């Protein structure tokens, strides 16, 4: 699967196929893709996560024991459906809280009746994942049930317990608080992700009115100081109305403080229709911005392909500028 093909698949984000072909149906519970049936498609060492939708312009069928994805009768890629561990292959990726008090306009989570997992439930999920022999990392994320402080408390407690049991890398992504970075590192986390969502200040005020971008950027900078370089990343949504110039300026700002941005294609959700402008980026735009990102990462001595937890090693939802793009 060439970079151009992966970018095309991500730009569409879905495929029309028989759901019975998937080993185990999964429904993401966090982020803009929450609530959609999805699977991981692996081809020639590259991976992409696709939602299953009847109205998708992509079609998939089995041929000679391979899944073949085509558009308008032309084959785009062939490969296999990759089994998930928890939320993604090879990682136990746990969402502690599937609710959120923040009303970010692109995200369906605040409008879904998500659950809040108990500590015992999460530890049991980790134990079952570890028993498969395929658990290479643990990743923890969360919405916000009551307060950001309470989620940091839960994450800290969970990480401490997991670190006493497992020796694999642990990554964590929560909304930051004044002392969250030091506490999460002290608990045993190896990698950190605080999401900026967008770096366009005007758009941010409209789509994340209850959050503070400048505080998040300050927390990310502190994260680099405490966790180290090539240990801190951030989701950066592309397709909320930002210009290419704005996106590139945001990339430069994040990279300059030692943060590795993850360029996430914006996704429409029916629960958010009419509340937010969404224009899913084209394959060409995704490639252009990720090639620009790679240049900036290289200039600052940062790597997107050495992270061990969360989204960067998974690569299912995004183009990893180092592992997916050719030098």
mmCIF file of N, CA and C in Angstrom, residues 18-112:
data_model
loop_
_atom_site.group_PDB
_atom_site.id
_atom_site.type_symbol
_atom_site.label_atom_id
_atom_site.label_comp_id
_atom_site.label_asym_id
_atom_site.label_seq_id
_atom_site.Cartn_x
_atom_site.Cartn_y
_atom_site.Cartn_z
ATOM 1 N N UNK A 18 -19.392 -6.618 3.594
ATOM 2 C CA UNK A 18 -20.178 -7.516 4.433
ATOM 3 C C UNK A 18 -19.545 -7.550 5.826
ATOM 4 N N UNK A 19 -20.234 -7.075 6.864
ATOM 5 C CA UNK A 19 -19.637 -7.047 8.208
ATOM 6 C C UNK A 19 -19.245 -8.424 8.734
ATOM 7 N N UNK A 20 -19.843 -9.475 8.182
ATOM 8 C CA UNK A 20 -19.519 -10.821 8.664
ATOM 9 C C UNK A 20 -18.091 -11.224 8.314
ATOM 10 N N UNK A 21 -17.435 -10.479 7.419
ATOM 11 C CA UNK A 21 -16.044 -10.775 7.086
ATOM 12 C C UNK A 21 -15.098 -10.397 8.209
ATOM 13 N N UNK A 22 -15.554 -9.521 9.098
ATOM 14 C CA UNK A 22 -14.696 -9.059 10.188
ATOM 15 C C UNK A 22 -14.708 -10.094 11.304
ATOM 16 N N UNK A 23 -13.524 -10.422 11.824
ATOM 17 C CA UNK A 23 -13.401 -11.441 12.864
ATOM 18 C C UNK A 23 -14.244 -11.082 14.080
ATOM 19 N N UNK A 24 -14.138 -9.819 14.487
ATOM 20 C CA UNK A 24 -14.879 -9.360 15.652
ATOM 21 C C UNK A 24 -15.248 -7.901 15.445
ATOM 22 N N UNK A 25 -16.551 -7.628 15.425
ATOM 23 C CA UNK A 25 -16.995 -6.257 15.229
ATOM 24 C C UNK A 25 -16.601 -5.402 16.425
ATOM 25 N N UNK A 26 -16.043 -4.220 16.172
ATOM 26 C CA UNK A 26 -15.684 -3.311 17.250
ATOM 27 C C UNK A 26 -16.288 -1.943 16.984
ATOM 28 N N UNK A 27 -16.625 -1.252 18.057
ATOM 29 C CA UNK A 27 -17.210 0.077 17.957
ATOM 30 C C UNK A 27 -16.398 1.014 18.828
ATOM 31 N N UNK A 28 -15.645 1.946 18.229
ATOM 32 C CA UNK A 28 -14.868 2.891 19.023
ATOM 33 C C UNK A 28 -15.761 3.662 19.988
ATOM 34 N N UNK A 29 -15.221 3.948 21.173
ATOM 35 C CA UNK A 29 -15.997 4.650 22.204
ATOM 36 C C UNK A 29 -15.439 6.014 22.537
ATOM 37 N N UNK A 30 -14.381 6.417 21.846
ATOM 38 C CA UNK A 30 -13.765 7.719 22.128
ATOM 39 C C UNK A 30 -13.523 8.462 20.832
ATOM 40 N N UNK A 31 -13.570 9.788 20.913
ATOM 41 C CA UNK A 31 -13.219 10.630 19.781
ATOM 42 C C UNK A 31 -14.311 10.747 18.741
ATOM 43 N N UNK A 32 -14.014 11.455 17.630
ATOM 44 C CA UNK A 32 -15.013 11.723 16.603
ATOM 45 C C UNK A 32 -15.580 10.476 15.933
ATOM 46 N N UNK A 33 -14.835 9.350 15.958
ATOM 47 C CA UNK A 33 -15.319 8.128 15.329
ATOM 48 C C UNK A 33 -16.149 7.247 16.239
ATOM 49 N N UNK A 34 -16.446 7.724 17.434
ATOM 50 C CA UNK A 34 -17.197 6.912 18.396
ATOM 51 C C UNK A 34 -18.544 6.495 17.819
ATOM 52 N N UNK A 35 -18.876 5.233 18.052
ATOM 53 C CA UNK A 35 -20.183 4.723 17.651
ATOM 54 C C UNK A 35 -20.213 4.049 16.297
ATOM 55 N N UNK A 36 -19.138 4.119 15.516
ATOM 56 C CA UNK A 36 -19.111 3.497 14.197
ATOM 57 C C UNK A 36 -18.448 2.125 14.242
ATOM 58 N N UNK A 37 -19.026 1.150 13.542
ATOM 59 C CA UNK A 37 -18.374 -0.153 13.390
ATOM 60 C C UNK A 37 -17.148 0.029 12.498
ATOM 61 N N UNK A 38 -16.007 -0.463 12.929
ATOM 62 C CA UNK A 38 -14.767 -0.241 12.196
ATOM 63 C C UNK A 38 -13.859 -1.461 12.306
ATOM 64 N N UNK A 39 -12.845 -1.510 11.424
ATOM 65 C CA UNK A 39 -11.869 -2.604 11.449
ATOM 66 C C UNK A 39 -10.540 -2.092 10.923
ATOM 67 N N UNK A 40 -9.483 -2.867 11.168
ATOM 68 C CA UNK A 40 -8.146 -2.523 10.703
ATOM 69 C C UNK A 40 -7.813 -3.344 9.463
ATOM 70 N N UNK A 41 -7.370 -2.653 8.427
ATOM 71 C CA UNK A 41 -6.947 -3.278 7.177
ATOM 72 C C UNK A 41 -5.438 -3.133 7.063
ATOM 73 N N UNK A 42 -4.757 -4.248 6.856
ATOM 74 C CA UNK A 42 -3.293 -4.263 6.791
ATOM 75 C C UNK A 42 -2.850 -4.699 5.402
ATOM 76 N N UNK A 43 -1.920 -3.918 4.825
ATOM 77 C CA UNK A 43 -1.434 -4.217 3.482
ATOM 78 C C UNK A 43 0.023 -3.794 3.348
ATOM 79 N N UNK A 44 0.884 -4.750 3.046
ATOM 80 C CA UNK A 44 2.305 -4.480 2.772
ATOM 81 C C UNK A 44 2.968 -3.659 3.866
ATOM 82 N N UNK A 45 2.678 -3.990 5.115
ATOM 83 C CA UNK A 45 3.325 -3.331 6.234
ATOM 84 C C UNK A 45 2.704 -2.021 6.643
ATOM 85 N N UNK A 46 1.595 -1.641 6.025
ATOM 86 C CA UNK A 46 0.888 -0.413 6.388
ATOM 87 C C UNK A 46 -0.518 -0.762 6.848
ATOM 88 N N UNK A 47 -1.107 0.127 7.636
ATOM 89 C CA UNK A 47 -2.385 -0.175 8.289
ATOM 90 C C UNK A 47 -3.310 1.029 8.193
ATOM 91 N N UNK A 48 -4.603 0.747 8.018
ATOM 92 C CA UNK A 48 -5.592 1.811 8.026
ATOM 93 C C UNK A 48 -6.870 1.287 8.673
ATOM 94 N N UNK A 49 -7.506 2.138 9.453
ATOM 95 C CA UNK A 49 -8.764 1.788 10.101
ATOM 96 C C UNK A 49 -9.910 2.385 9.281
ATOM 97 N N UNK A 50 -10.886 1.543 8.944
ATOM 98 C CA UNK A 50 -11.994 1.971 8.111
ATOM 99 C C UNK A 50 -13.321 1.656 8.781
ATOM 100 N N UNK A 51 -14.246 2.598 8.711
ATOM 101 C CA UNK A 51 -15.600 2.347 9.183
ATOM 102 C C UNK A 51 -16.362 1.565 8.124
ATOM 103 N N UNK A 52 -17.338 0.783 8.546
ATOM 104 C CA UNK A 52 -18.175 0.016 7.622
ATOM 105 C C UNK A 52 -19.454 0.801 7.372
ATOM 106 N N UNK A 53 -19.622 1.280 6.130
ATOM 107 C CA UNK A 53 -20.797 2.083 5.785
ATOM 108 C C UNK A 53 -21.308 1.687 4.399
ATOM 109 N N UNK A 54 -22.608 1.492 4.286
ATOM 110 C CA UNK A 54 -23.199 1.061 3.024
ATOM 111 C C UNK A 54 -23.071 2.105 1.927
ATOM 112 N N UNK A 55 -23.026 3.388 2.301
ATOM 113 C CA UNK A 55 -22.972 4.442 1.291
ATOM 114 C C UNK A 55 -21.553 4.855 0.923
ATOM 115 N N UNK A 56 -20.545 4.090 1.356
ATOM 116 C CA UNK A 56 -19.161 4.423 1.049
ATOM 117 C C UNK A 56 -18.868 4.232 -0.436
ATOM 118 N N UNK A 57 -18.037 5.096 -1.027
ATOM 119 C CA UNK A 57 -17.631 4.893 -2.428
ATOM 120 C C UNK A 57 -16.612 3.765 -2.601
ATOM 121 N N UNK A 58 -16.087 3.252 -1.489
ATOM 122 C CA UNK A 58 -15.169 2.117 -1.547
ATOM 123 C C UNK A 58 -15.936 0.811 -1.342
ATOM 124 N N UNK A 59 -15.511 -0.226 -2.035
ATOM 125 C CA UNK A 59 -16.094 -1.553 -1.863
ATOM 126 C C UNK A 59 -14.984 -2.529 -1.479
ATOM 127 N N UNK A 60 -15.350 -3.540 -0.680
ATOM 128 C CA UNK A 60 -14.369 -4.556 -0.295
ATOM 129 C C UNK A 60 -14.989 -5.939 -0.424
ATOM 130 N N UNK A 61 -14.186 -6.900 -0.892
ATOM 131 C CA UNK A 61 -14.642 -8.287 -1.010
ATOM 132 C C UNK A 61 -13.430 -9.201 -0.846
ATOM 133 N N UNK A 62 -13.705 -10.421 -0.490
ATOM 134 C CA UNK A 62 -12.642 -11.407 -0.346
ATOM 135 C C UNK A 62 -12.310 -12.016 -1.698
ATOM 136 N N UNK A 63 -11.014 -12.156 -1.971
ATOM 137 C CA UNK A 63 -10.549 -12.780 -3.203
ATOM 138 C C UNK A 63 -9.238 -13.493 -2.906
ATOM 139 N N UNK A 64 -9.205 -14.799 -3.102
ATOM 140 C CA UNK A 64 -7.992 -15.597 -2.855
ATOM 141 C C UNK A 64 -7.453 -15.354 -1.448
ATOM 142 N N UNK A 65 -8.339 -15.394 -0.466
ATOM 143 C CA UNK A 65 -7.997 -15.252 0.954
ATOM 144 C C UNK A 65 -7.487 -13.863 1.320
ATOM 145 N N UNK A 66 -7.674 -12.886 0.446
ATOM 146 C CA UNK A 66 -7.286 -11.513 0.753
ATOM 147 C C UNK A 66 -8.501 -10.606 0.636
ATOM 148 N N UNK A 67 -8.483 -9.524 1.408
ATOM 149 C CA UNK A 67 -9.526 -8.517 1.279
ATOM 150 C C UNK A 67 -9.066 -7.513 0.226
ATOM 151 N N UNK A 68 -9.883 -7.344 -0.790
ATOM 152 C CA UNK A 68 -9.550 -6.440 -1.891
ATOM 153 C C UNK A 68 -10.462 -5.221 -1.809
ATOM 154 N N UNK A 69 -9.856 -4.036 -1.728
ATOM 155 C CA UNK A 69 -10.599 -2.781 -1.665
ATOM 156 C C UNK A 69 -10.504 -2.099 -3.025
ATOM 157 N N UNK A 70 -11.657 -1.709 -3.548
ATOM 158 C CA UNK A 70 -11.701 -1.098 -4.871
ATOM 159 C C UNK A 70 -12.605 0.124 -4.867
ATOM 160 N N UNK A 71 -12.458 0.939 -5.906
ATOM 161 C CA UNK A 71 -13.318 2.103 -6.107
ATOM 162 C C UNK A 71 -13.662 2.195 -7.580
ATOM 163 N N UNK A 72 -14.955 2.252 -7.861
ATOM 164 C CA UNK A 72 -15.437 2.314 -9.250
ATOM 165 C C UNK A 72 -14.859 1.179 -10.093
ATOM 166 N N UNK A 73 -14.741 0.007 -9.476
ATOM 167 C CA UNK A 73 -14.266 -1.165 -10.193
ATOM 168 C C UNK A 73 -12.764 -1.279 -10.321
ATOM 169 N N UNK A 74 -12.015 -0.295 -9.820
ATOM 170 C CA UNK A 74 -10.553 -0.332 -9.894
ATOM 171 C C UNK A 74 -9.967 -0.710 -8.542
ATOM 172 N N UNK A 75 -9.128 -1.729 -8.527
ATOM 173 C CA UNK A 75 -8.515 -2.172 -7.272
ATOM 174 C C UNK A 75 -7.545 -1.120 -6.747
ATOM 175 N N UNK A 76 -7.694 -0.822 -5.445
ATOM 176 C CA UNK A 76 -6.795 0.114 -4.789
ATOM 177 C C UNK A 76 -5.746 -0.590 -3.949
ATOM 178 N N UNK A 77 -6.183 -1.602 -3.203
ATOM 179 C CA UNK A 77 -5.256 -2.305 -2.313
ATOM 180 C C UNK A 77 -5.826 -3.657 -1.964
ATOM 181 N N UNK A 78 -4.926 -4.569 -1.619
ATOM 182 C CA UNK A 78 -5.352 -5.873 -1.118
ATOM 183 C C UNK A 78 -4.494 -6.236 0.077
ATOM 184 N N UNK A 79 -5.117 -6.903 1.036
ATOM 185 C CA UNK A 79 -4.409 -7.263 2.258
ATOM 186 C C UNK A 79 -5.296 -8.100 3.145
ATOM 187 N N UNK A 80 -5.191 -7.868 4.447
ATOM 188 C CA UNK A 80 -5.929 -8.699 5.398
ATOM 189 C C UNK A 80 -6.587 -7.843 6.465
ATOM 190 N N UNK A 81 -7.605 -8.405 7.096
ATOM 191 C CA UNK A 81 -8.229 -7.772 8.243
ATOM 192 C C UNK A 81 -7.413 -8.148 9.469
ATOM 193 N N UNK A 82 -6.945 -7.137 10.182
ATOM 194 C CA UNK A 82 -6.048 -7.360 11.299
ATOM 195 C C UNK A 82 -6.838 -7.406 12.610
ATOM 196 N N UNK A 83 -6.693 -8.469 13.380
ATOM 197 C CA UNK A 83 -7.455 -8.552 14.640
ATOM 198 C C UNK A 83 -6.993 -7.520 15.655
ATOM 199 N N UNK A 84 -7.934 -7.004 16.411
ATOM 200 C CA UNK A 84 -7.627 -6.050 17.466
ATOM 201 C C UNK A 84 -7.361 -6.773 18.772
ATOM 202 N N UNK A 85 -6.593 -6.130 19.633
ATOM 203 C CA UNK A 85 -6.437 -6.606 21.000
ATOM 204 C C UNK A 85 -7.504 -5.887 21.834
ATOM 205 N N UNK A 86 -7.241 -4.647 22.210
ATOM 206 C CA UNK A 86 -8.291 -3.771 22.731
ATOM 207 C C UNK A 86 -8.170 -2.458 21.977
ATOM 208 N N UNK A 87 -9.096 -2.190 21.097
ATOM 209 C CA UNK A 87 -9.194 -0.963 20.318
ATOM 210 C C UNK A 87 -8.204 -0.895 19.159
ATOM 211 N N UNK A 88 -7.064 -1.536 19.251
ATOM 212 C CA UNK A 88 -6.143 -1.563 18.125
ATOM 213 C C UNK A 88 -5.252 -2.802 18.234
ATOM 214 N N UNK A 89 -4.582 -3.185 17.149
ATOM 215 C CA UNK A 89 -3.708 -4.353 17.203
ATOM 216 C C UNK A 89 -2.530 -4.146 18.154
ATOM 217 N N UNK A 90 -2.211 -5.170 18.907
ATOM 218 C CA UNK A 90 -0.995 -5.237 19.730
ATOM 219 C C UNK A 90 -0.992 -4.317 20.953
ATOM 220 N N UNK A 91 -2.026 -3.521 21.133
ATOM 221 C CA UNK A 91 -2.104 -2.655 22.305
ATOM 222 C C UNK A 91 -3.407 -2.904 23.065
ATOM 223 N N UNK A 92 -3.313 -2.806 24.383
ATOM 224 C CA UNK A 92 -4.511 -2.752 25.208
ATOM 225 C C UNK A 92 -4.811 -1.276 25.404
ATOM 226 N N UNK A 93 -5.734 -0.753 24.610
ATOM 227 C CA UNK A 93 -6.042 0.674 24.570
ATOM 228 C C UNK A 93 -7.386 0.884 25.262
ATOM 229 N N UNK A 94 -7.352 1.361 26.475
ATOM 230 C CA UNK A 94 -8.539 1.452 27.331
ATOM 231 C C UNK A 94 -9.067 2.885 27.389
ATOM 232 N N UNK A 95 -10.363 3.033 27.209
ATOM 233 C CA UNK A 95 -11.031 4.308 27.477
ATOM 234 C C UNK A 95 -11.680 4.203 28.845
ATOM 235 N N UNK A 96 -11.132 4.923 29.817
ATOM 236 C CA UNK A 96 -11.646 4.824 31.187
ATOM 237 C C UNK A 96 -13.082 5.324 31.276
ATOM 238 N N UNK A 97 -13.334 6.485 30.691
ATOM 239 C CA UNK A 97 -14.650 7.119 30.771
ATOM 240 C C UNK A 97 -15.137 7.439 29.367
ATOM 241 N N UNK A 98 -16.307 6.922 29.014
ATOM 242 C CA UNK A 98 -16.878 7.147 27.684
ATOM 243 C C UNK A 98 -17.911 8.271 27.693
ATOM 244 N N UNK A 99 -17.823 9.137 28.688
ATOM 245 C CA UNK A 99 -18.664 10.326 28.777
ATOM 246 C C UNK A 99 -17.763 11.549 28.744
ATOM 247 N N UNK A 100 -18.335 12.730 28.457
ATOM 248 C CA UNK A 100 -17.517 13.936 28.519
ATOM 249 C C UNK A 100 -18.377 15.166 28.765
ATOM 250 N N UNK A 101 -17.951 15.971 29.729
ATOM 251 C CA UNK A 101 -18.669 17.197 30.054
ATOM 252 C C UNK A 101 -18.300 18.326 29.098
ATOM 253 N N UNK A 102 -17.174 18.193 28.384
ATOM 254 C CA UNK A 102 -16.787 19.207 27.407
ATOM 255 C C UNK A 102 -17.581 18.997 26.122
ATOM 256 N N UNK A 103 -18.166 20.045 25.615
ATOM 257 C CA UNK A 103 -19.036 19.931 24.451
ATOM 258 C C UNK A 103 -18.310 20.359 23.180
ATOM 259 N N UNK A 104 -17.221 19.668 22.845
ATOM 260 C CA UNK A 104 -16.507 19.960 21.607
ATOM 261 C C UNK A 104 -17.407 19.601 20.424
ATOM 262 N N UNK A 105 -17.583 20.524 19.501
ATOM 263 C CA UNK A 105 -18.647 20.426 18.508
ATOM 264 C C UNK A 105 -18.439 19.340 17.462
ATOM 265 N N UNK A 106 -17.227 18.831 17.315
ATOM 266 C CA UNK A 106 -16.953 17.784 16.334
ATOM 267 C C UNK A 106 -17.089 16.384 16.923
ATOM 268 N N UNK A 107 -17.265 16.289 18.234
ATOM 269 C CA UNK A 107 -17.177 14.997 18.929
ATOM 270 C C UNK A 107 -18.549 14.509 19.385
ATOM 271 N N UNK A 108 -18.924 13.269 19.044
ATOM 272 C CA UNK A 108 -20.226 12.743 19.453
ATOM 273 C C UNK A 108 -20.283 12.237 20.889
ATOM 274 N N UNK A 109 -19.121 12.073 21.534
ATOM 275 C CA UNK A 109 -19.085 11.449 22.862
ATOM 276 C C UNK A 109 -20.028 12.113 23.865
ATOM 277 N N UNK A 110 -20.096 13.459 23.946
ATOM 278 C CA UNK A 110 -21.006 14.064 24.924
ATOM 279 C C UNK A 110 -22.476 13.717 24.687
ATOM 280 N N UNK A 111 -22.813 13.274 23.472
ATOM 281 C CA UNK A 111 -24.193 12.958 23.135
ATOM 282 C C UNK A 111 -24.483 11.456 23.151
ATOM 283 N N UNK A 112 -23.474 10.665 23.464
ATOM 284 C CA UNK A 112 -23.645 9.216 23.560
ATOM 285 C C UNK A 112 -23.766 8.800 25.021
#
